[in-house]
PDB file of C-alpha atoms in Angstrom:
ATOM      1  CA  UNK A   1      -9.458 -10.360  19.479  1.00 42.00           C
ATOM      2  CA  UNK A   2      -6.608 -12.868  19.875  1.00 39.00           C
ATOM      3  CA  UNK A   3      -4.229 -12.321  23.069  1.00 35.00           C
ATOM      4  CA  UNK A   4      -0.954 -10.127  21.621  1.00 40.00           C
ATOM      5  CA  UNK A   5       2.159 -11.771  21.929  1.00 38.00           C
ATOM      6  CA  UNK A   6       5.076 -10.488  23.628  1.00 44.00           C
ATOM      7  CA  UNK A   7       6.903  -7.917  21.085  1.00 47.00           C
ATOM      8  CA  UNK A   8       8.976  -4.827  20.770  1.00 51.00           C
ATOM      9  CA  UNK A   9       7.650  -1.652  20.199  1.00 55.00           C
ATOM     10  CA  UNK A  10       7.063  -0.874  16.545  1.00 65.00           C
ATOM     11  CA  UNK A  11       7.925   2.511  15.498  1.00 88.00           C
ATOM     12  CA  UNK A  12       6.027   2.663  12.205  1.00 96.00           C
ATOM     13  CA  UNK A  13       2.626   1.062  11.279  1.00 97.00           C
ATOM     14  CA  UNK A  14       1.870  -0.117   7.512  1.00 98.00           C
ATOM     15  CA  UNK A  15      -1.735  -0.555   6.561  1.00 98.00           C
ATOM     16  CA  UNK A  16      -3.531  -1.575   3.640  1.00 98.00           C
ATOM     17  CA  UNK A  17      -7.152  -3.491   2.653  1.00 98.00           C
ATOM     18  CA  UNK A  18      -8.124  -5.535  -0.260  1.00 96.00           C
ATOM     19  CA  UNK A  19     -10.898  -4.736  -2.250  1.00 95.00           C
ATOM     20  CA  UNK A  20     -12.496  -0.930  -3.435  1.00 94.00           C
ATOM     21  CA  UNK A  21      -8.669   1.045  -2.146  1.00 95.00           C
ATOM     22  CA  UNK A  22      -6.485  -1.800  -3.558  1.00 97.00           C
ATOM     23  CA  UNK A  23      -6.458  -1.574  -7.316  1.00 97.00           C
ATOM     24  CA  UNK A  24      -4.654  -4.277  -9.207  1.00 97.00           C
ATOM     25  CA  UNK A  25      -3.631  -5.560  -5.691  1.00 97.00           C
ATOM     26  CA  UNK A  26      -0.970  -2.984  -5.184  1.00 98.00           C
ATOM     27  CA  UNK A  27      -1.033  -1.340  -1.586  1.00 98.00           C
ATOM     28  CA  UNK A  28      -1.736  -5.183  -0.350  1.00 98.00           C
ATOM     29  CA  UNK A  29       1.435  -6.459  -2.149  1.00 98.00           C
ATOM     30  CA  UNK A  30       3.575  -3.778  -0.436  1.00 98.00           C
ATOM     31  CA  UNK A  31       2.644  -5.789   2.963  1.00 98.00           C
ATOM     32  CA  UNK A  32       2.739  -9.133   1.440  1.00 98.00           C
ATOM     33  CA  UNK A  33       6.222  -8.503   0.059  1.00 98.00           C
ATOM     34  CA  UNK A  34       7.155  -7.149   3.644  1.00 98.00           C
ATOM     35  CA  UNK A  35       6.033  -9.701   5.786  1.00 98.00           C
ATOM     36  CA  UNK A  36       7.680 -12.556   3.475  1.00 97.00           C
ATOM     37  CA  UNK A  37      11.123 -10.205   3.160  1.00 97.00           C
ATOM     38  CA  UNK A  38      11.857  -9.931   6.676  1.00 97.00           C
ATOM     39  CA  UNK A  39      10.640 -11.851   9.841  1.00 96.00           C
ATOM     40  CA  UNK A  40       7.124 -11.010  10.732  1.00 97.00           C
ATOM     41  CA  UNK A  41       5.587 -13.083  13.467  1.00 96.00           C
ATOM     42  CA  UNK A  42       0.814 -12.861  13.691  1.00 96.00           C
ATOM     43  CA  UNK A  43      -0.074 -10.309  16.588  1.00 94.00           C
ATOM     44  CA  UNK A  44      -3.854 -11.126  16.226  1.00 91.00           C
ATOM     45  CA  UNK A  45      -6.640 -10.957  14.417  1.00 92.00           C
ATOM     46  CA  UNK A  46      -9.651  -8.954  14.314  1.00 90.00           C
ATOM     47  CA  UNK A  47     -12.944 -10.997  14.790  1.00 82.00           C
ATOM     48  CA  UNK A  48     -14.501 -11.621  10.946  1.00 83.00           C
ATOM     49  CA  UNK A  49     -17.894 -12.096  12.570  1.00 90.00           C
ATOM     50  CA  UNK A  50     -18.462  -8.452  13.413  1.00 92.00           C
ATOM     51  CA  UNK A  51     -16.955  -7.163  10.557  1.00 95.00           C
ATOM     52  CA  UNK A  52     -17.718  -9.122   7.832  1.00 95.00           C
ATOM     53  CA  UNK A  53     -20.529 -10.150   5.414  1.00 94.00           C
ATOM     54  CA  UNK A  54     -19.707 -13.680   4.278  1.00 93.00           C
ATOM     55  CA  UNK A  55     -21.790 -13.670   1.288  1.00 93.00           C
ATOM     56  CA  UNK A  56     -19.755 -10.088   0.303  1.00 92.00           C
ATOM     57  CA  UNK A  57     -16.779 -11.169   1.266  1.00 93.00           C
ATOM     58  CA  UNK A  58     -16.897 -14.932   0.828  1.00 93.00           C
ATOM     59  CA  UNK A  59     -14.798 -17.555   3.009  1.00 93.00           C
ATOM     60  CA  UNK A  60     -12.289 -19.680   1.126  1.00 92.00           C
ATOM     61  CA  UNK A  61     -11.348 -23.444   0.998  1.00 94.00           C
ATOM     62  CA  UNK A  62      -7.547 -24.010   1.268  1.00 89.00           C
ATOM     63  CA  UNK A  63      -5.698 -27.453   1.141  1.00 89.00           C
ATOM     64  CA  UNK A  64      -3.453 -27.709   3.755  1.00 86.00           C
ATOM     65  CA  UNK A  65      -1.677 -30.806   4.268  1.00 87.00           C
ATOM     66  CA  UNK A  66      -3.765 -31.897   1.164  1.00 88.00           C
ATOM     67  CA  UNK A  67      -6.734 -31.800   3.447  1.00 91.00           C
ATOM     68  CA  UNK A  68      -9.444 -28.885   3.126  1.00 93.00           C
ATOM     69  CA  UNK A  69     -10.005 -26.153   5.534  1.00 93.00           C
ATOM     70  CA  UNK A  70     -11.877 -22.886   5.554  1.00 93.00           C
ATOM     71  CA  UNK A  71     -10.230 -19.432   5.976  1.00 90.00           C
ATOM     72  CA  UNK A  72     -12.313 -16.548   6.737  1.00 93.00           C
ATOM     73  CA  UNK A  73     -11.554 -13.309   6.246  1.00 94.00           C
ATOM     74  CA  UNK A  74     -10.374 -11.503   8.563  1.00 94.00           C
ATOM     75  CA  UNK A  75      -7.559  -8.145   9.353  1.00 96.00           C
ATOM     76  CA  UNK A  76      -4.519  -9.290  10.577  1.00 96.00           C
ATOM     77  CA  UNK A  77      -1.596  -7.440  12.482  1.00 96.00           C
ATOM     78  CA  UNK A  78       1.057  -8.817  12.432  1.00 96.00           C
ATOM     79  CA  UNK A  79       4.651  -6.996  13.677  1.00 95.00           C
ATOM     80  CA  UNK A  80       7.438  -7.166  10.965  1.00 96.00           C
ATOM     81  CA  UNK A  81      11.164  -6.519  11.821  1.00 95.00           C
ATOM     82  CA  UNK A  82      12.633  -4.098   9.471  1.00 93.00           C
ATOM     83  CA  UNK A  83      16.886  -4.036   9.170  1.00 89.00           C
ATOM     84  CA  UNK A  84      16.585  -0.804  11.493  1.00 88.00           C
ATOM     85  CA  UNK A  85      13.043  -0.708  13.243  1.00 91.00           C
ATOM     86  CA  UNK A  86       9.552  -2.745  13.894  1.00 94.00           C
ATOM     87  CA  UNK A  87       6.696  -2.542  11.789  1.00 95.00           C
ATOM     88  CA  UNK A  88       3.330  -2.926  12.356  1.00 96.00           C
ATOM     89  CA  UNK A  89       1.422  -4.583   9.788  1.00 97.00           C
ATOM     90  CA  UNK A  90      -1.798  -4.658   9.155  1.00 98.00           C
ATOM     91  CA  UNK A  91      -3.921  -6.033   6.187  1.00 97.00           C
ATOM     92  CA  UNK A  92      -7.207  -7.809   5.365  1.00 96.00           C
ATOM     93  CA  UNK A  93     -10.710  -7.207   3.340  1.00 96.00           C
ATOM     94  CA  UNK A  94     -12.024  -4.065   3.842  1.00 97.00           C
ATOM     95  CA  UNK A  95     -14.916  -4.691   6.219  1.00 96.00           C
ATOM     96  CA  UNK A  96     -18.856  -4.501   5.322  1.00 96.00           C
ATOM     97  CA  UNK A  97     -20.028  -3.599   8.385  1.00 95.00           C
ATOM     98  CA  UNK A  98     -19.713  -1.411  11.665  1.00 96.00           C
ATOM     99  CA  UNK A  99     -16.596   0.447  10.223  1.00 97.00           C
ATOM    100  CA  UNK A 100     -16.772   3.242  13.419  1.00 96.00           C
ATOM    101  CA  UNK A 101     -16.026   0.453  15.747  1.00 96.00           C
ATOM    102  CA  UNK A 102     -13.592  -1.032  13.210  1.00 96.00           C
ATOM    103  CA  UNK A 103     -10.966   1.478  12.995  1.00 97.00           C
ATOM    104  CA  UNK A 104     -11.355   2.295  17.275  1.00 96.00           C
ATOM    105  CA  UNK A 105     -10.825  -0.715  17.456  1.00 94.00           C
ATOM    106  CA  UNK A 106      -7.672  -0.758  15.017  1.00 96.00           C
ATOM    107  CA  UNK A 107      -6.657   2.593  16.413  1.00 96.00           C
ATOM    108  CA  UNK A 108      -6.464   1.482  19.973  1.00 94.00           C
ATOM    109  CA  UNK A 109      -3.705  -1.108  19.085  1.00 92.00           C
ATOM    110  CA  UNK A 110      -1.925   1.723  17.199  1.00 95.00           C
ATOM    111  CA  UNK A 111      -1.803   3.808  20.016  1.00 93.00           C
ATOM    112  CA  UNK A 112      -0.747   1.223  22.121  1.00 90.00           C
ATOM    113  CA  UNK A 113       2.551   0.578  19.997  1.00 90.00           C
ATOM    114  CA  UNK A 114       2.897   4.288  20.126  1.00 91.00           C
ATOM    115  CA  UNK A 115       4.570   4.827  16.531  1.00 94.00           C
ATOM    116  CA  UNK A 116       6.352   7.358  14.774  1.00 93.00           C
ATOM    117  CA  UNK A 117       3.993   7.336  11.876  1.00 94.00           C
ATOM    118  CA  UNK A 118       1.386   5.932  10.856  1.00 96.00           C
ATOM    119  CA  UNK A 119       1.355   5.205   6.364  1.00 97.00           C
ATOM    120  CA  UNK A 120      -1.852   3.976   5.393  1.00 97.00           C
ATOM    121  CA  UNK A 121      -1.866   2.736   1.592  1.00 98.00           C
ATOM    122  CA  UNK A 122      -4.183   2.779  -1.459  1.00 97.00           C
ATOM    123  CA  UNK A 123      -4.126   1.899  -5.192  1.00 97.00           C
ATOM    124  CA  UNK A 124      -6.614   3.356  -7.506  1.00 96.00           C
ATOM    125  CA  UNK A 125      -7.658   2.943 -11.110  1.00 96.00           C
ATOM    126  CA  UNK A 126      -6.497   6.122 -12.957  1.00 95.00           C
ATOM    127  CA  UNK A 127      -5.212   6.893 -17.303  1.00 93.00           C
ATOM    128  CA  UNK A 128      -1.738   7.077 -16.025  1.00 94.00           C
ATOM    129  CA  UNK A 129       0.641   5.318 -19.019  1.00 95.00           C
ATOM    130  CA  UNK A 130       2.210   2.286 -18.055  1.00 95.00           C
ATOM    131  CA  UNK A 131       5.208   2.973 -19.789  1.00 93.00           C
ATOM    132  CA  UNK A 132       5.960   6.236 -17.412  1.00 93.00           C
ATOM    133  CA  UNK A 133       6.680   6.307 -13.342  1.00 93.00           C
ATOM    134  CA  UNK A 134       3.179   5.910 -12.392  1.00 95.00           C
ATOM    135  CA  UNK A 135       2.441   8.975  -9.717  1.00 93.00           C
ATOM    136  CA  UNK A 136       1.977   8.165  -5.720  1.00 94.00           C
ATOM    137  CA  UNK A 137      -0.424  10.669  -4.357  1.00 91.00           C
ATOM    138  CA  UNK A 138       0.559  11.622  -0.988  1.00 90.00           C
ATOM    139  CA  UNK A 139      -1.792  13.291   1.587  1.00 88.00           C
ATOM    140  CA  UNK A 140      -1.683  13.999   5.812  1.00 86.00           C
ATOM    141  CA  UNK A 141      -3.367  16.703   7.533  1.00 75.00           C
ATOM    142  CA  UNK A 142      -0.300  16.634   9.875  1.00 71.00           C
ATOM    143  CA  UNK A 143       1.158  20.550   9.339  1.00 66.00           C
ATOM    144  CA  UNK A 144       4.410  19.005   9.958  1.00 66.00           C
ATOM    145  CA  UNK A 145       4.680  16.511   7.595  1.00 69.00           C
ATOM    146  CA  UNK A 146       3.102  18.741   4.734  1.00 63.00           C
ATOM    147  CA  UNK A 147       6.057  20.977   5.383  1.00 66.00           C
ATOM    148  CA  UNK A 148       8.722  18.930   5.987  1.00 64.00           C
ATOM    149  CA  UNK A 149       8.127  16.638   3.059  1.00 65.00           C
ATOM    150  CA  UNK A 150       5.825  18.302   0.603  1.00 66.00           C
ATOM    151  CA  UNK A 151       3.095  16.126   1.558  1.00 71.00           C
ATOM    152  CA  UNK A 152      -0.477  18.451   0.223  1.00 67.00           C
ATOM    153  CA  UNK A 153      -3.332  18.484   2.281  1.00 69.00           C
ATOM    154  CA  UNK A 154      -5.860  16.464   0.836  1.00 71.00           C
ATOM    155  CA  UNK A 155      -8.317  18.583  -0.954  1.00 73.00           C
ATOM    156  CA  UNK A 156     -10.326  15.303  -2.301  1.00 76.00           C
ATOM    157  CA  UNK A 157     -14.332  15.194  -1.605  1.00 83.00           C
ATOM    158  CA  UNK A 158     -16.113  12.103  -2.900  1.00 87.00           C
ATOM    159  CA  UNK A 159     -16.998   8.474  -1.490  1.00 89.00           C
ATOM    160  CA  UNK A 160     -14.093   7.026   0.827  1.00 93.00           C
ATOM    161  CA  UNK A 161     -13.261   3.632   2.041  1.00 95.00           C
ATOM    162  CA  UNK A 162     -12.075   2.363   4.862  1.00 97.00           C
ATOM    163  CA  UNK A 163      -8.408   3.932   4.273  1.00 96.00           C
ATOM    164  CA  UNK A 164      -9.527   7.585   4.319  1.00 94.00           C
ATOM    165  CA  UNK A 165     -12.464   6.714   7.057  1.00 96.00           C
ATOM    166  CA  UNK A 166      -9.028   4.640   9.177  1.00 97.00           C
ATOM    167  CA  UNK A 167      -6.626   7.884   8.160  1.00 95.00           C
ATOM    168  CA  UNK A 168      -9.012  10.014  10.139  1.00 94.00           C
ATOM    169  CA  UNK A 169      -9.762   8.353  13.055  1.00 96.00           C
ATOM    170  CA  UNK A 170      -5.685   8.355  13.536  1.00 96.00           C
ATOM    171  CA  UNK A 171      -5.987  12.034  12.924  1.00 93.00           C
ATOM    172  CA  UNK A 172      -8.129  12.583  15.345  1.00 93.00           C
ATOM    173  CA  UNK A 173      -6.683  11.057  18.556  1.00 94.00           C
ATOM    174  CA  UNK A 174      -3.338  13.007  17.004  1.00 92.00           C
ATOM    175  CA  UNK A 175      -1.831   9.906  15.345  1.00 94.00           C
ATOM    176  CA  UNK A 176       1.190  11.392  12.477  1.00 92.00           C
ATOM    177  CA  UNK A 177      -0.504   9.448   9.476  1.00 94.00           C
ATOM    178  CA  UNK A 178       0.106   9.716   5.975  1.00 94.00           C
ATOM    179  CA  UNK A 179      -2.196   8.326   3.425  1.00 95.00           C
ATOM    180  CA  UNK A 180      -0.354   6.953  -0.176  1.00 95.00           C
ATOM    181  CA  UNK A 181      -2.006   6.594  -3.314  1.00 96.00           C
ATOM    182  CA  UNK A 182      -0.687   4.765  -6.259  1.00 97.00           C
ATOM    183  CA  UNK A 183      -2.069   5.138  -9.830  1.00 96.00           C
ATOM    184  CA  UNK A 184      -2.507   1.802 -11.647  1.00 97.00           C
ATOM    185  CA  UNK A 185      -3.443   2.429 -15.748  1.00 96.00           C
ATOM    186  CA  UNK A 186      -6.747   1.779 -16.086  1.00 95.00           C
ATOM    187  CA  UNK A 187      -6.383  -0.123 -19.129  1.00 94.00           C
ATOM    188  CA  UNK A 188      -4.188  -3.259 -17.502  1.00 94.00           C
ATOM    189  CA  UNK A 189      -6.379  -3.359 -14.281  1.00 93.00           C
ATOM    190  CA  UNK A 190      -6.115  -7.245 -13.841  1.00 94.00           C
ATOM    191  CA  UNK A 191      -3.585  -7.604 -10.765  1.00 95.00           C
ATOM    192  CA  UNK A 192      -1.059  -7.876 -10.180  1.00 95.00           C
ATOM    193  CA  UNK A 193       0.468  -4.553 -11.059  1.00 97.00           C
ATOM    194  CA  UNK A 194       3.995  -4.828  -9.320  1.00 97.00           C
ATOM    195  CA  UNK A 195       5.338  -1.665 -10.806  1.00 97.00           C
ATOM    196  CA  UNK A 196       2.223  -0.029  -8.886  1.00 98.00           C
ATOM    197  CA  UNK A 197       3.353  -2.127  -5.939  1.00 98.00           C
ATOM    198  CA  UNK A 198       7.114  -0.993  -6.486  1.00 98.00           C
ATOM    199  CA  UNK A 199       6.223   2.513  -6.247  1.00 97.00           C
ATOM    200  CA  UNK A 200       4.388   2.716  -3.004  1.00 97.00           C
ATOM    201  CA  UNK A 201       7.302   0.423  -2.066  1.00 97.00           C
ATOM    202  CA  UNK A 202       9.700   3.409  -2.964  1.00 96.00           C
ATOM    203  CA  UNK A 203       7.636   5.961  -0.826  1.00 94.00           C
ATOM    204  CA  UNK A 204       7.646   4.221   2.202  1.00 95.00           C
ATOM    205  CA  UNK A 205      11.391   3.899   2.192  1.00 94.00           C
ATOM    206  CA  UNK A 206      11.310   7.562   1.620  1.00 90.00           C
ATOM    207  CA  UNK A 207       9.293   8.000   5.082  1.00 91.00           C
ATOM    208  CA  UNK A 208      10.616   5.730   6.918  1.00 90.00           C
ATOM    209  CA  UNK A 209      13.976   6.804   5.705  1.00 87.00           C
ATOM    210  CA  UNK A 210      15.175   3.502   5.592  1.00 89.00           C
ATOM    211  CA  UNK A 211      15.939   1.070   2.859  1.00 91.00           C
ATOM    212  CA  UNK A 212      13.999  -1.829   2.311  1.00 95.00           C
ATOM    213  CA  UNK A 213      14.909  -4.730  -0.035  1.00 96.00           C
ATOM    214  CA  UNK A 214      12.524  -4.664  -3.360  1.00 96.00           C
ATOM    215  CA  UNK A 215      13.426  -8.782  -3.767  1.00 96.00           C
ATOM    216  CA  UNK A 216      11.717  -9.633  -7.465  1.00 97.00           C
ATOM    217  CA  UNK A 217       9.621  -6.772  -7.651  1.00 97.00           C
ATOM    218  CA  UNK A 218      11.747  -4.360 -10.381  1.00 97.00           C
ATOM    219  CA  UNK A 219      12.228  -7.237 -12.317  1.00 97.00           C
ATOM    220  CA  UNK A 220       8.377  -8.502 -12.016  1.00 97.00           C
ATOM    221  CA  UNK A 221       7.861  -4.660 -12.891  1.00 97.00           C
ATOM    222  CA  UNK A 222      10.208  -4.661 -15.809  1.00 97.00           C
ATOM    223  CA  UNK A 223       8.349  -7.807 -17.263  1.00 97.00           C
ATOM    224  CA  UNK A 224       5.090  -6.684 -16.852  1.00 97.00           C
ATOM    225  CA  UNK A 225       5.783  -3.324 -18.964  1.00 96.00           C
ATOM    226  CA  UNK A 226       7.585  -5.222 -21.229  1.00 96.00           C
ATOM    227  CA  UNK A 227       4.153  -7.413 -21.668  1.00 95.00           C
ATOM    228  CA  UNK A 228       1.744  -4.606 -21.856  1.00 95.00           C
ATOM    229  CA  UNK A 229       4.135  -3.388 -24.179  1.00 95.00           C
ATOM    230  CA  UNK A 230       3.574  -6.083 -26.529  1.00 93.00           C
ATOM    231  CA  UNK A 231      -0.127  -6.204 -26.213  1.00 90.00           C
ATOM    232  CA  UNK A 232      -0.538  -2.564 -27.112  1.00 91.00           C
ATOM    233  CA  UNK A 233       1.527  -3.287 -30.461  1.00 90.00           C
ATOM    234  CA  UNK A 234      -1.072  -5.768 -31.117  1.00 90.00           C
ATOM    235  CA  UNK A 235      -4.026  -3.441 -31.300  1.00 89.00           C
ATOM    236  CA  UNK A 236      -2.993   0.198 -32.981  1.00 90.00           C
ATOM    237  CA  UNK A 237      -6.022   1.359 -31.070  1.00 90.00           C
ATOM    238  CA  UNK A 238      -4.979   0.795 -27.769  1.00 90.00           C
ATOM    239  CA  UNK A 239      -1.158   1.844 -29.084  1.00 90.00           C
ATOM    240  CA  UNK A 240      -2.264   5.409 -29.701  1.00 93.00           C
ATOM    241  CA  UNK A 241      -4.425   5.838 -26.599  1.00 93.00           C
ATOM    242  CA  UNK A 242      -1.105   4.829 -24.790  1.00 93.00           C
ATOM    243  CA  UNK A 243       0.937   7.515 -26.886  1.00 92.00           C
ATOM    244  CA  UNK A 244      -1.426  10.181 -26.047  1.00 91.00           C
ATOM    245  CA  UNK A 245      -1.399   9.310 -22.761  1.00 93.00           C
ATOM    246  CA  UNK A 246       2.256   9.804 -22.835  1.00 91.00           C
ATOM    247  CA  UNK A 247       1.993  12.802 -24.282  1.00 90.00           C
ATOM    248  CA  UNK A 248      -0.133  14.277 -22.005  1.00 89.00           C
ATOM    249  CA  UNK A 249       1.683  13.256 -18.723  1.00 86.00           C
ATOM    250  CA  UNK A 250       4.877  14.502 -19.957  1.00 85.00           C
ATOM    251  CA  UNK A 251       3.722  17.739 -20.930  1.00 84.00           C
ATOM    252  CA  UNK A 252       1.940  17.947 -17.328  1.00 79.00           C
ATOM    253  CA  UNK A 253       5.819  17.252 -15.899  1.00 68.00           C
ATOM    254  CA  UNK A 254       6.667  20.445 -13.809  1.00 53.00           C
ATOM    255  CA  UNK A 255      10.476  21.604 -14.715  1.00 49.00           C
ATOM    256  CA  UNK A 256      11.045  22.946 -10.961  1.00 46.00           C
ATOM    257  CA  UNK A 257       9.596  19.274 -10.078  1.00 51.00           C
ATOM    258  CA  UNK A 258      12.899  18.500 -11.309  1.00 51.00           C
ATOM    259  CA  UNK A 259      15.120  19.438  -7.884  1.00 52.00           C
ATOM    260  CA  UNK A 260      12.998  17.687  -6.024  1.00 55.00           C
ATOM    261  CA  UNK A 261      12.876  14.406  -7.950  1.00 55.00           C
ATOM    262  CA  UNK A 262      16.658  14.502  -8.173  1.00 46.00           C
ATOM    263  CA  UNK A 263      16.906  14.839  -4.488  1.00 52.00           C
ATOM    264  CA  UNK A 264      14.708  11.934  -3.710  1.00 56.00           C
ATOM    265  CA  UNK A 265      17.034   9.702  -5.908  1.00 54.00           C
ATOM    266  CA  UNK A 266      19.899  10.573  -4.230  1.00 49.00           C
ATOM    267  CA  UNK A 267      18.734  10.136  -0.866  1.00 57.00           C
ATOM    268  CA  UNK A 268      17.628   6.501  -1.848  1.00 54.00           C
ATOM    269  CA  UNK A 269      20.773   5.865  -3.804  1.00 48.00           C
ATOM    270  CA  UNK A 270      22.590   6.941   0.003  1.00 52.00           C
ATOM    271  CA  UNK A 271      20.116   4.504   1.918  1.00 55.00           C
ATOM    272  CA  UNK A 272      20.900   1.585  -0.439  1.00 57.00           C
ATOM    273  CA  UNK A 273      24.482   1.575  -0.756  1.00 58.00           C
ATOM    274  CA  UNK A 274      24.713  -1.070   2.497  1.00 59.00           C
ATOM    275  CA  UNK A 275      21.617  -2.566   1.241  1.00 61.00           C
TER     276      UNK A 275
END
């Protein structure tokens, strides 16, 4: 691990991993469109070599300088300075190997920047319609935070990756850590999926209570609805899967959902006035 430079103290920490949690490339776009938003300067990164199975998760050949170098994968944290507050970012493959060691060792640089909260993100591959808001699933074990904000407990059992195995170890040395789920439509899997990206966007403004700048990303969302759009009218198939789709989500839609949703909205509207 790479010597830490000298920083402020974060007060939130943003994490998300490519591959098997990031569907469509949507929780890993939320830090990419972070860390090019506001200034964000490397902290470190974790060693590949210990982590990493290069024929898994291949190296890659960039031209910089029109000369050819190798990057490796590897996680990188990186601290990001928010209008209001520090970030901690951190993003990378999820790792092949030695996972246990992985996330002590991710959760001992969490610790040391002592945060407010801790939102770790996901993406995953579910028959939400484009065409409607597509659902963020949020999830802590934090009795505080389920009350406060109507975060559930997670009642999920199944295979996990590295966000629900990271999610626990912060739970367990009594980290406040949320875990975000967006649903990208199975059907238009092929990344990016920015209104995916926009959503989990949206949610993390609504924990950190603080508004961040969205830059291209409605407009890349609007555009890429308006091209699915198109594509379903070329195959009536695929049009009337999408209708029924819509007609089941909407008839799912809770009416005493509706105070809450309203509330949300205003409280952004409030947080982006001086935007």
């Amino acid at each position: 691990m790479a010597e830490s430079v000298e920083s402020r103290m974060p007060s939130v920490v943003i994490a998300a991993f490519e591959g098997w949690n990031d569907a469509a490339d949507a929780a890993t776009g939320v830090i990419r469109h972070l860390a090019s938003t506001y200034p964000t300067e490397l902290q470190y990164r974790l060693d590949s070599e210990e982590y990493y199975d290069f024929q898994a998760t291949r190296p890659r050949v960039e031209l910089i300088d029109n000369e050819p170098q190798i990057s490796w994968p590897a996680t990188e944290v990186s601290l990001c300075h928010l209008p209001h507050r520090d970030a901690l970012l951190i993003s990378g493959p999820e790792p092949n190997m030695h996972w246990r060691s992985y996330c002590t060792s991710l959760v001992s640089a969490i610790r040391s920047a002592e945060p407010e909260i801790v939102i770790v993100l996901g993406a995953m591959l579910t028959d939400s319609p484009h065409s409607r808001p597509l659902p963020v699933n949020a999830s802590s074990s934090h009795g505080g935070l389920t009350t406060e904000l109507g975060i559930a407990p997670s009642d999920y059992e199944g295979p996990v990756g590295i966000v629900g195995v990271l999610a626990d170890a912060c739970d367990r040395v009594g980290l406040t850590c949320v875990t975000l789920w967006a649903s990208v439509p199975h059907y238009v899997a092929t990344p990016p999926s920015p209104k995916a990206t926009l959503s989990l966007l949206t949610r993390v403004e609504d924990l950190v209570d603080e508004a961040l700048d969205p830059g291209e990303i409605p407009e890349l969302a609007q555009a890429w609805e308006r091209g699915v759009n198109e594509l379903a009218s070329n195959d009536p198939d695929v049009a009337e899967y999408i209708s029924d789709l819509e007609e089941q989500q909407d008839a799912e839609e809770l009416p005493d959902t509706t105070g809450d949703t309203l509330a949300a909205e205003f409280q952004r509207y409030l947080r982006r006035r001086n935007l």
